[in-house]
Short mmCIF file of C-alpha atoms in Angstrom, two decimals:
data_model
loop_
_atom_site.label_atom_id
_atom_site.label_comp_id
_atom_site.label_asym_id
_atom_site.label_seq_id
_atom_site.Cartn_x
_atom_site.Cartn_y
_atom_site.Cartn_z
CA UNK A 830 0.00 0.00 0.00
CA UNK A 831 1.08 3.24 -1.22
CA UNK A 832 2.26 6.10 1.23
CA UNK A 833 -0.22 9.41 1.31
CA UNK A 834 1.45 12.32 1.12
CA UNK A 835 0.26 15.68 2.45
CA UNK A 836 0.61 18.96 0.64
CA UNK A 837 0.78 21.95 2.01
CA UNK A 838 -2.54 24.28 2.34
CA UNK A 839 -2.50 26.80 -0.96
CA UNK A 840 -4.87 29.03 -1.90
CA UNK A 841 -3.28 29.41 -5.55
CA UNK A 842 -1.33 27.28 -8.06
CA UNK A 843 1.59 26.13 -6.61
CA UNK A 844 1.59 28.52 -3.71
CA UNK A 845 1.66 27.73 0.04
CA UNK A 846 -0.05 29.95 2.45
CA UNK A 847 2.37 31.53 4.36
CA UNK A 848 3.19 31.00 8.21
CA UNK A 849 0.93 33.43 10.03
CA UNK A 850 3.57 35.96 12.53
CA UNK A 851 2.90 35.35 15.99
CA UNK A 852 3.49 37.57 19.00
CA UNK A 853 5.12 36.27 21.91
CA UNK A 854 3.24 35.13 24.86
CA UNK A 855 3.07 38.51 27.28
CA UNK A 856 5.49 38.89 29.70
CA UNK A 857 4.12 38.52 33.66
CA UNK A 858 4.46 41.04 35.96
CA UNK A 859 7.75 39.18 37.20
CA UNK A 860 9.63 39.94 33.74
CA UNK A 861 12.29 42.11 33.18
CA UNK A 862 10.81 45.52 32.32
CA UNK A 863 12.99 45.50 29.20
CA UNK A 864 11.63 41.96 28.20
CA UNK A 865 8.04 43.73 28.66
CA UNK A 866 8.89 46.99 26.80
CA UNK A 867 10.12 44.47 23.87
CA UNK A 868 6.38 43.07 23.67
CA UNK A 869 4.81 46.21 23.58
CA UNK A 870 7.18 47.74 20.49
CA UNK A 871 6.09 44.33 18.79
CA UNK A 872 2.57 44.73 19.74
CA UNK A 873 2.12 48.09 18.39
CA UNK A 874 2.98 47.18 14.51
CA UNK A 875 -0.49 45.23 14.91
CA UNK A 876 -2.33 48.41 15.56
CA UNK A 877 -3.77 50.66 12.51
CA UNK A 878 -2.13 53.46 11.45
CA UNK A 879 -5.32 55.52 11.69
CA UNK A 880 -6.04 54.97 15.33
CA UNK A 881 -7.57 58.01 17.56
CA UNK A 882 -5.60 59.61 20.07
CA UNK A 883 -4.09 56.95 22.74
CA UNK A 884 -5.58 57.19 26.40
CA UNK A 885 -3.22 58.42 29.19
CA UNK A 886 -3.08 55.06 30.37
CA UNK A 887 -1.55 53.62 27.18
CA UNK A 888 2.36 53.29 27.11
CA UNK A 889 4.62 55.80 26.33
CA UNK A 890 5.82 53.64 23.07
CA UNK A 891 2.89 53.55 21.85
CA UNK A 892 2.20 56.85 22.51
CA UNK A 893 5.47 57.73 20.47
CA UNK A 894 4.87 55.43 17.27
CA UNK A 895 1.23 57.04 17.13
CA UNK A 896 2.87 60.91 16.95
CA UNK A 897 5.22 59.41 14.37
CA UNK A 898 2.13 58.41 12.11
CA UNK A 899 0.69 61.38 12.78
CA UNK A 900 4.13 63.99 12.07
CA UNK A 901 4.25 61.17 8.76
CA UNK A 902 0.95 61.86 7.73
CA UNK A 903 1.52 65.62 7.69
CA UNK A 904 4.88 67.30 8.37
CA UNK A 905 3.10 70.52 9.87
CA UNK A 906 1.33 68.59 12.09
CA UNK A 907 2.14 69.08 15.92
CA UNK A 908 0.90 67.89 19.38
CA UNK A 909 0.97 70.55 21.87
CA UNK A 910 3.13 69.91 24.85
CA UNK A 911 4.74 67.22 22.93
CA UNK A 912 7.49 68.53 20.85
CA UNK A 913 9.00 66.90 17.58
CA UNK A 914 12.89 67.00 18.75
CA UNK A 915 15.23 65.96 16.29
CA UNK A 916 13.81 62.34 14.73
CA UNK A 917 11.79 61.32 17.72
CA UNK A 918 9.73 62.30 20.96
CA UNK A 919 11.06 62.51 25.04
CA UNK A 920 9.47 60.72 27.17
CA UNK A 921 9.33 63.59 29.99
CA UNK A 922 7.62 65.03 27.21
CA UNK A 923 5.41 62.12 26.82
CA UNK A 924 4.84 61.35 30.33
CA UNK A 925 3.96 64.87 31.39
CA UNK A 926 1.02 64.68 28.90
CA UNK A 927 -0.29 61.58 29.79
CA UNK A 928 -0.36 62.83 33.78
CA UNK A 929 -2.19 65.60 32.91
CA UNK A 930 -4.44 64.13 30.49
CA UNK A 931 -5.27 61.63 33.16
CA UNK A 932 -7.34 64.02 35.18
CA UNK A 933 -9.50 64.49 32.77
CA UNK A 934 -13.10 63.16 32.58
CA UNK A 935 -13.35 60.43 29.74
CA UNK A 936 -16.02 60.30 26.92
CA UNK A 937 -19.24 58.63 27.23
CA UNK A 938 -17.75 55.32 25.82
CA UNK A 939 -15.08 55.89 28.21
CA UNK A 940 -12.29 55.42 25.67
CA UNK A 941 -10.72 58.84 25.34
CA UNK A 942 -10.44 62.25 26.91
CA UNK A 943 -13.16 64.18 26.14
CA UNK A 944 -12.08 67.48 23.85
CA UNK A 945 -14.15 70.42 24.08
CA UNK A 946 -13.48 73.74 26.86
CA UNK A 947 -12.68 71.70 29.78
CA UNK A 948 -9.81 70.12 28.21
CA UNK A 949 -8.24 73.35 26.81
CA UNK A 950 -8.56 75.55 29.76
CA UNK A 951 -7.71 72.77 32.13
CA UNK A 952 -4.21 71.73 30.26
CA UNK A 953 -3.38 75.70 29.32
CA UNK A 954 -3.87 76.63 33.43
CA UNK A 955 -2.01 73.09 34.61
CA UNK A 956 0.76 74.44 32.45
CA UNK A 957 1.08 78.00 33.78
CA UNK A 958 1.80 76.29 37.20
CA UNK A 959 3.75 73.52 36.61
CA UNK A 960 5.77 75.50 33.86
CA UNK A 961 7.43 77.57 37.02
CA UNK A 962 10.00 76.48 38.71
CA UNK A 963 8.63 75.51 42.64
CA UNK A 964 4.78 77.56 41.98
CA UNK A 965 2.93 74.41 43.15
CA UNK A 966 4.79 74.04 46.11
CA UNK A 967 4.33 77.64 46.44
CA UNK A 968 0.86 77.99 46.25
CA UNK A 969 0.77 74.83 48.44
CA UNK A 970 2.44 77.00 51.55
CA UNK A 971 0.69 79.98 50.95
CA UNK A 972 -3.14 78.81 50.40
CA UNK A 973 -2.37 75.68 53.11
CA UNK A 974 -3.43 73.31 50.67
CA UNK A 975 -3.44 70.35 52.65
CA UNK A 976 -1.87 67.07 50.07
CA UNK A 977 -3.89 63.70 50.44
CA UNK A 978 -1.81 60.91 51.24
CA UNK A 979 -3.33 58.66 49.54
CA UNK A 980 -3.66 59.33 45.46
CA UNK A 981 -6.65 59.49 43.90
CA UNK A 982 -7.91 59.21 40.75
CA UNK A 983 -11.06 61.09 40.35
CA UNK A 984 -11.36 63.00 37.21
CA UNK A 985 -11.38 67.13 38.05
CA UNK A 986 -15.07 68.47 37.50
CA UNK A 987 -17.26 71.00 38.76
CA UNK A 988 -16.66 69.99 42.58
CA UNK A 989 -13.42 71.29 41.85
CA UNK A 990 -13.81 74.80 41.10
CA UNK A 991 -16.98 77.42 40.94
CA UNK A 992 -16.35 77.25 37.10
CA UNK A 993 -14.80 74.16 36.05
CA UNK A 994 -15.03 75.40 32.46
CA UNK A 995 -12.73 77.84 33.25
CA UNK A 996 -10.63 77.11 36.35
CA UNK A 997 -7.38 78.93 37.87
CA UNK A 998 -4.53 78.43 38.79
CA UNK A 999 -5.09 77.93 42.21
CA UNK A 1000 -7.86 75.26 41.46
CA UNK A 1001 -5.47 73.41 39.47
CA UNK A 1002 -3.20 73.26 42.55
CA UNK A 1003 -6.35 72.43 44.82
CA UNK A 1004 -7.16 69.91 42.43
CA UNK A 1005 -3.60 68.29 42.47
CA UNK A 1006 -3.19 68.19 46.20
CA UNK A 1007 -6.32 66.53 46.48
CA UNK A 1008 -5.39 63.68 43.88
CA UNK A 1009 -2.15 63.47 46.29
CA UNK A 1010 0.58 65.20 43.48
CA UNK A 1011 3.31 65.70 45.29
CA UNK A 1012 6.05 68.98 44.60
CA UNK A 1013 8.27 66.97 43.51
CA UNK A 1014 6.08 64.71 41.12
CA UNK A 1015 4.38 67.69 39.89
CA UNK A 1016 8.59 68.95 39.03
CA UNK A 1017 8.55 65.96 36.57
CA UNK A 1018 5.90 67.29 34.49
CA UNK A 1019 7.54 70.67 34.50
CA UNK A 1020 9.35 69.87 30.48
CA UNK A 1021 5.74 69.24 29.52
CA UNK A 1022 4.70 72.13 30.71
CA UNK A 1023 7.03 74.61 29.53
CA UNK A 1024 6.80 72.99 25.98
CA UNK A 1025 2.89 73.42 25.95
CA UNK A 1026 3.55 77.10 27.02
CA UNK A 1027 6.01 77.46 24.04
CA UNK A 1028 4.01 75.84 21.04
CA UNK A 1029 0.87 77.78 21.96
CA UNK A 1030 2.29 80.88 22.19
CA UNK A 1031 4.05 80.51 19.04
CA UNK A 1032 0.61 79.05 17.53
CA UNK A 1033 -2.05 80.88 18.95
CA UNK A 1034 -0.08 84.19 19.67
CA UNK A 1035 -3.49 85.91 19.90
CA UNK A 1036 -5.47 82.98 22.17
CA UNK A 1037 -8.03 83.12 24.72
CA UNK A 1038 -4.82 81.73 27.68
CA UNK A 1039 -2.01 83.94 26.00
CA UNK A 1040 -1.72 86.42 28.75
CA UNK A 1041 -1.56 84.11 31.67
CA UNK A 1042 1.03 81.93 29.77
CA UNK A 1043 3.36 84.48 28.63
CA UNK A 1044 3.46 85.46 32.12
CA UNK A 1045 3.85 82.33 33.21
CA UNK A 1046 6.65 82.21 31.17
CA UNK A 1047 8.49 85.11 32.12
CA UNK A 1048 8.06 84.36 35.79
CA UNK A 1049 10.07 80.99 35.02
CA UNK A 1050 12.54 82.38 33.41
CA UNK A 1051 13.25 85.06 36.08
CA UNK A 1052 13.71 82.43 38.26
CA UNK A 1053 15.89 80.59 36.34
CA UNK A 1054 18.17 83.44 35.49
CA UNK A 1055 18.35 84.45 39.26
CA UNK A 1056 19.27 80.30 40.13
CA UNK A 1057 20.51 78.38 37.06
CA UNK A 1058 20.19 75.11 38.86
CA UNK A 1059 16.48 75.23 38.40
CA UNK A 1060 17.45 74.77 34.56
CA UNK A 1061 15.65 71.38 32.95
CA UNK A 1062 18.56 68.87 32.43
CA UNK A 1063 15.86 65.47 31.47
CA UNK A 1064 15.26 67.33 27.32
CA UNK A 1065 17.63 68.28 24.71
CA UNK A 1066 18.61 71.91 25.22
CA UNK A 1067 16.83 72.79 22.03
CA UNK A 1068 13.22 71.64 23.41
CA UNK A 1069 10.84 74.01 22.85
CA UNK A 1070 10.87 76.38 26.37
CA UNK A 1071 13.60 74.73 27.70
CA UNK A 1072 15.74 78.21 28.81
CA UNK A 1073 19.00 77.74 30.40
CA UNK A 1074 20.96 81.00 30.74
CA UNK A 1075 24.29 79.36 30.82
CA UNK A 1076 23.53 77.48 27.73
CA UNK A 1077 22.40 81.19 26.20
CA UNK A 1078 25.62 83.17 27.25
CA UNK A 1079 27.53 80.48 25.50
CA UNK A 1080 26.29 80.23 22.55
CA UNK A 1081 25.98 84.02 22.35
CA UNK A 1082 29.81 84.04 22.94
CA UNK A 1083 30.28 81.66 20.16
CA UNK A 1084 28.13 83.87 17.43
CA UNK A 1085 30.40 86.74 18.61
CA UNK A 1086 33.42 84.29 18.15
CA UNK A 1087 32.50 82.97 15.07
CA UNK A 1088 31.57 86.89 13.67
CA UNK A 1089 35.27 87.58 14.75
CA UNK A 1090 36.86 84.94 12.82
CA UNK A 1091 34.52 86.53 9.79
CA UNK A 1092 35.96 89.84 9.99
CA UNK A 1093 39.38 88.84 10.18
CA UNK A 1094 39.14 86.43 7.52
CA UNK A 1095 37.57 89.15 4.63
CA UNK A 1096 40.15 91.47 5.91
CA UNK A 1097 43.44 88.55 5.05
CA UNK A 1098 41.79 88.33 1.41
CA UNK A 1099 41.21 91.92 0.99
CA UNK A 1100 45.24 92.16 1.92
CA UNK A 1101 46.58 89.18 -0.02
CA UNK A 1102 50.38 89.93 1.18
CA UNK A 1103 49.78 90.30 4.31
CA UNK A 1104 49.95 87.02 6.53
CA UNK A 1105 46.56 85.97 8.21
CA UNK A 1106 45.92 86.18 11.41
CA UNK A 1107 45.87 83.11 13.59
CA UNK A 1108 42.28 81.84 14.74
CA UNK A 1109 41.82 82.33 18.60
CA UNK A 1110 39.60 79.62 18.09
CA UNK A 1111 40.93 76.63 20.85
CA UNK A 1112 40.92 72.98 19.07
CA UNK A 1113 37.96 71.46 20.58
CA UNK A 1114 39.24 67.67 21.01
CA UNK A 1115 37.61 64.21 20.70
CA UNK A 1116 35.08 64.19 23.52
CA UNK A 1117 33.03 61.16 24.49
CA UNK A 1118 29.19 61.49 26.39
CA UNK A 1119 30.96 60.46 29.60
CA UNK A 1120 33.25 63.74 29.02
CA UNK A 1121 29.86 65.65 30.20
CA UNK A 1122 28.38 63.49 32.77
CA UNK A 1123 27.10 65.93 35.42
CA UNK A 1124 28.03 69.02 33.87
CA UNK A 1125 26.59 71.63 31.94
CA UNK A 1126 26.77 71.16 27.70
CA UNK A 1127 27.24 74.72 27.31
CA UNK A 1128 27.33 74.50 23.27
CA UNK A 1129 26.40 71.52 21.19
CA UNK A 1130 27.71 72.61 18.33
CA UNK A 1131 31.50 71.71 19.59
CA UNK A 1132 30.88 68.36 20.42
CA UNK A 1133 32.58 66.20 17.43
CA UNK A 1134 32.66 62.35 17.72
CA UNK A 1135 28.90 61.82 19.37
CA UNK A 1136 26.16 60.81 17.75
CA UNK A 1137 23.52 63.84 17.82
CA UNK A 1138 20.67 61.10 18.95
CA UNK A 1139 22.37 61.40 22.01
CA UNK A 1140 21.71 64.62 22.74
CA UNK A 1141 19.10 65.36 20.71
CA UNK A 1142 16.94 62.58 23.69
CA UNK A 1143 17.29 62.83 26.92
CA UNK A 1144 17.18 60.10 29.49
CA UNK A 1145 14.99 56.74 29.39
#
């Protein structure tokens, strides 16, 4: 008696269906965290490219791959608060919007943050604090704002504020200490903050929350001036609002510098006989990331031998 043989399943002439791609079985919660962030950046090339906006309880790389699609889509496009830098997105970027977006109520499906007023005027006034160095913690002392101990999640409505449409500054920080946010967890959404307060302003120069957040800006930079050390240091120096004075004087030295070298260079080949004066330009030498660890970068433009992804992205 003959052997059977078995074919293959085709669904064509001579062709074999091909193996169908299979995810890995989820990592438990007693996985490495890098073992579970390698599941999610293969889970995520499953999703449409056409999805809505994430929730704030979605992770961050997801979060990042669906601003990609979107920046793809259209170049111009831009998320407020959450910055294009370089090729890619920061996560204190990233994580500072999903905070904030989680105090928001949810639509009726309870899917995704509702847009309208509330979500405008809440995120615009959230920023104006959090975008200045130590306010919350400020406003904490001097209102006695008690902060729960406990956090809560419940989303900020009208038992918030007498006009939840339209709340304050001090409701925001009301509404903070009573979730439990403490100073220094509210510090950690402070590159979100001063990156919403930058892209509005230079998008809606003529809004509805321009006043309050050009304020809030130059409050933040006063401080900053008068104690450096408040300076951001987790987002490329480039982020949109991210002002470091140091980082400003040096560059500023470097245009004058480099204007210097200008002059003297049109006046050695205006003057063909005479000999050209050396550069006082110092040889900047081969410098490695550890070169800077702890210090200031006071001008990125010097640094030869590194990668600009490296800078360009700040920790995590």
């Amino acid at each position: 008696m003959a052997l059977q043989t078995f074919k293959p399943h085709s669904f064509g002439a001579g062709v074999s269906r091909p193996p169908k791609p299979l995810l890995p079985e989820k990592p438990t919660a007693e996985s490495p965290s890098r073992a579970l962030d390698h599941w999610t950046a293969l889970q995520i090339d499953t999703i449409p490219s056409d999805r809505p906006e994430p929730s704030p309880a979605t992770h961050p790389t997801i979060w990042k791959r669906w601003l990609r699609e979107k920046h793809t889509a259209d170049v111009h496009f831009q998320y407020i608060g959450v910055p294009l830098v370089g090729k890619g997105f920061q996560n204190a970027h990233v994580d500072g919007n999903r905070a904030l977006l989680a105090c928001l109520p949810l639509n009726i499906k309870g899917t995704a943050i509702r847009n309208g007023p509330l979500r405008t005027n809440f995120m615009s006034t959230a920023a104006a604090l959090l975008g200045v160095p130590r306010r919350y913690e400020q406003l904490i002392s001097e209102k006695q704002l008690p902060i729960y101990k406990t956090r809560r999640s419940e989303p900020y409505n009208e038992k918030q504020s007498r006009n939840a449409l339209n709340p304050n500054i001090e409701d925001i920080a009301r509404y903070l200490a009573q979730s439990g946010v403490t100073p220094n967890e509210a510090e950690q959404w402070r590159p979100w903050a001063t990156a919403y307060i930058e892209m509005t302003l230079s998008t809606y120069p003529d809004g509805t929350h321009t006043p309050t957040l050009k304020q809030a800006r130059n409050l933040a930079r006063e401080r900053i001036a008068d104690e450096p050390a408040l300076a951001l240091r987790s987002v490329h120096v480039d982020a949109p609002g991210n002002y470091n004075p140091i980082i400003e004087r040096s560059r500023e030295a470097r245009r004058s510098q480099l204007a210097s070298c200008g002059n003297e260079t049109d006046t050695a080949v205006q003057t063909p006989h005479q000999p050209m004066a050396e550069s006082s330009s110092p040889i900047t030498p081969y410098v490695t990331p550890d070169d800077f660890a702890g210090t200031y970068i006071l001008d990125p433009t010097q640094i030869h031998g590194w990668d600009d992804e490296n800078m360009r992205m700040g920790p995590g």
